[in-house]
mmCIF file of C-alpha atoms in Angstrom:
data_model
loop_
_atom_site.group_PDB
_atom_site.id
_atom_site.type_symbol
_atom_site.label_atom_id
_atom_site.label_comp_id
_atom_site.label_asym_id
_atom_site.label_seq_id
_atom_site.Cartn_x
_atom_site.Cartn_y
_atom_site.Cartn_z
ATOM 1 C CA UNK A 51 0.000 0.000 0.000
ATOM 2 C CA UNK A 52 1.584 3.406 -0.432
ATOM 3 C CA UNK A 53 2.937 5.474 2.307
ATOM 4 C CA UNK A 54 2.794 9.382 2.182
ATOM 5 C CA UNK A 55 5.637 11.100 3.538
ATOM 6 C CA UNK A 56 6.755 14.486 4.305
ATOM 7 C CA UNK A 57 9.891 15.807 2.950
ATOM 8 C CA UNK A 58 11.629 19.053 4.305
ATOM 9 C CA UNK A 59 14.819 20.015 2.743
ATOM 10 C CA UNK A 60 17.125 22.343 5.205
ATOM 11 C CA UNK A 61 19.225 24.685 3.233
ATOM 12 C CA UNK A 62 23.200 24.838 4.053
ATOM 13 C CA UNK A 63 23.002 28.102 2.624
ATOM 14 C CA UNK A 64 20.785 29.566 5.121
ATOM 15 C CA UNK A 65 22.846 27.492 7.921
ATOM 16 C CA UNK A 66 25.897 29.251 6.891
ATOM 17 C CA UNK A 67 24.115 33.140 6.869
ATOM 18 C CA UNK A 68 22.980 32.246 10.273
ATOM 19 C CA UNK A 69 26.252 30.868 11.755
ATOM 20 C CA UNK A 70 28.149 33.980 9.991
ATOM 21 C CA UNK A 71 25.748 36.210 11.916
ATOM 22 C CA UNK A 72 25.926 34.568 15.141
ATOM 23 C CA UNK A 73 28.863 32.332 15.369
ATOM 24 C CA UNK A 74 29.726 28.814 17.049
ATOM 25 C CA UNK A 75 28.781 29.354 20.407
ATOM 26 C CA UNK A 76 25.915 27.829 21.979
ATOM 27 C CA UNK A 77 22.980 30.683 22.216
ATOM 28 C CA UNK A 78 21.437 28.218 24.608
ATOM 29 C CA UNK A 79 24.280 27.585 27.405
ATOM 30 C CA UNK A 80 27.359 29.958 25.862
ATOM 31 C CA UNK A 81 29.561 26.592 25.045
ATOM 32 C CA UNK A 82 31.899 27.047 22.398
ATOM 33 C CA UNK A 83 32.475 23.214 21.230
ATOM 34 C CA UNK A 84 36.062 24.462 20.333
ATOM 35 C CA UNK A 85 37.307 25.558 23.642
ATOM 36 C CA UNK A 86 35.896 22.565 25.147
ATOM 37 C CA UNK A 87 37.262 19.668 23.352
ATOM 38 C CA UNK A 88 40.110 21.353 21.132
ATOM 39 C CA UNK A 89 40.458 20.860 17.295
ATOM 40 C CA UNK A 90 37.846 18.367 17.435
ATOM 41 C CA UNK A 91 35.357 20.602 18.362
ATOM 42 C CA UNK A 92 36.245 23.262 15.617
ATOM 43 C CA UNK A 93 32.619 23.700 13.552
ATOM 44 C CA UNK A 94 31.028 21.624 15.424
ATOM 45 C CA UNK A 95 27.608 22.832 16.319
ATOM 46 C CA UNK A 96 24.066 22.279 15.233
ATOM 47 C CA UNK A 97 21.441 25.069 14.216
ATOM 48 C CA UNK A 98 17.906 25.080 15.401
ATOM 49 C CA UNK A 99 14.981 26.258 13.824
ATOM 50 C CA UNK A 100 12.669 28.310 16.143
ATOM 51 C CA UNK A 101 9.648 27.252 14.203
ATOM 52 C CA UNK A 102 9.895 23.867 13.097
ATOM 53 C CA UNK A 103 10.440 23.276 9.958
ATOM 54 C CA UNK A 104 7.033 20.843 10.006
ATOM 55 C CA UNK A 105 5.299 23.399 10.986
ATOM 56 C CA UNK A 106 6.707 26.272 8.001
ATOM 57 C CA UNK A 107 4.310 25.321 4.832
ATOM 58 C CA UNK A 108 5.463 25.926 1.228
ATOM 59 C CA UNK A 109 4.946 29.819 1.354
ATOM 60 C CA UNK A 110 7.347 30.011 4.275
ATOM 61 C CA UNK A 111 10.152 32.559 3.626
ATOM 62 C CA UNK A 112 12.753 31.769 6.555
ATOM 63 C CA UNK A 113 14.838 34.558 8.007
ATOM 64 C CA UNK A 114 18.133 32.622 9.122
ATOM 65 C CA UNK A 115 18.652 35.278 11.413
ATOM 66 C CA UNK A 116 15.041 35.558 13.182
ATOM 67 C CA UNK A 117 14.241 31.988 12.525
ATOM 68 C CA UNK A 118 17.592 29.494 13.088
ATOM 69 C CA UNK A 119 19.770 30.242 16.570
ATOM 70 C CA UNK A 120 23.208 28.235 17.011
ATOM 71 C CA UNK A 121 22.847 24.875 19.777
ATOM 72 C CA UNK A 122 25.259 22.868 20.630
ATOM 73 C CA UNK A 123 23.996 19.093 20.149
ATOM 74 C CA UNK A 124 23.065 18.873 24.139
ATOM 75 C CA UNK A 125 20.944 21.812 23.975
ATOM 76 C CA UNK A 126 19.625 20.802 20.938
ATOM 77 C CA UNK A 127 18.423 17.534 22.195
ATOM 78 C CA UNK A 128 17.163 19.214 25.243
ATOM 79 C CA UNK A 129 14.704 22.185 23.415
ATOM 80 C CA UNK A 130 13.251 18.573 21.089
ATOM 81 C CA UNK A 131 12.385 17.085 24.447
ATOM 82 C CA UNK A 132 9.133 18.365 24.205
ATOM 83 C CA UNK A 133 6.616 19.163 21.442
ATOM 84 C CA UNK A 134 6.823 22.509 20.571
ATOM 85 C CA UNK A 135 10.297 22.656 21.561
ATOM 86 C CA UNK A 136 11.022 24.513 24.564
ATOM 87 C CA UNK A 137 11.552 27.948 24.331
ATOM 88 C CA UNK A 138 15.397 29.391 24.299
ATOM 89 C CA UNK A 139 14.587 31.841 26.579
ATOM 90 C CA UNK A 140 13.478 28.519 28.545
ATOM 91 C CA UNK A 141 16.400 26.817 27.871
ATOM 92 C CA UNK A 142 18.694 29.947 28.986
ATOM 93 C CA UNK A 143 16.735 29.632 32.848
ATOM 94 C CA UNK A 144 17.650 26.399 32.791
ATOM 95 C CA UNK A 145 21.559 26.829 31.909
ATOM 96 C CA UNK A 146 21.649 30.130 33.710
ATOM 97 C CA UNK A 147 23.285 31.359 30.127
ATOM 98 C CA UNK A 148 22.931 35.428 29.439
ATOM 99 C CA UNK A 149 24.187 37.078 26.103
#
């Protein structure tokens, strides 16, 4: 029987505008992956879409400024423990992280 599925596609380009804007460091608990573990943390860090990308529709125009912050993978994990993800203003009570 056929299966529908949903396909999002997550642009590098706008991953790269929004890490050039805000840089490597966690927005959620200030870790830079770099300082932490050395050369193998250089570029290492995941970005997060404030509105989920499920939840953007066709006519979405993202803003990877407004719309994708920088996580490092634990804080990722932690804002997709609940659905909607958390809040990063949540997340920052939680770490005790202020920019």
């Amino acid at each position: 029987f056929p299966v529908t599925i949903n396909k999002y596609e997550r642009s590098r380009y706008n991953r790269a505008l929004c890490l050039k804007f805000y840089g490597f460091k966690c927005r959620g608990c200030g870790d830079l992956l770099e300082e932490k573990y050395g050369p193998m943390g250089i570029g290492v860090i995941h970005v997060h879409h404030i509105v989920p990308v499920s939840q953007m529709g066709n006519s979405y125009r993202l803003n990877p400024i407004k719309d994708l912050i920088p996580l490092c993978p634990n804080c990722h994990n932690i804002v997709h423990r609940k659905n909607p993800p958390i809040e990063i203003s949540e997340l920052r009570l939680s770490t005790g992280y202020k920019e």
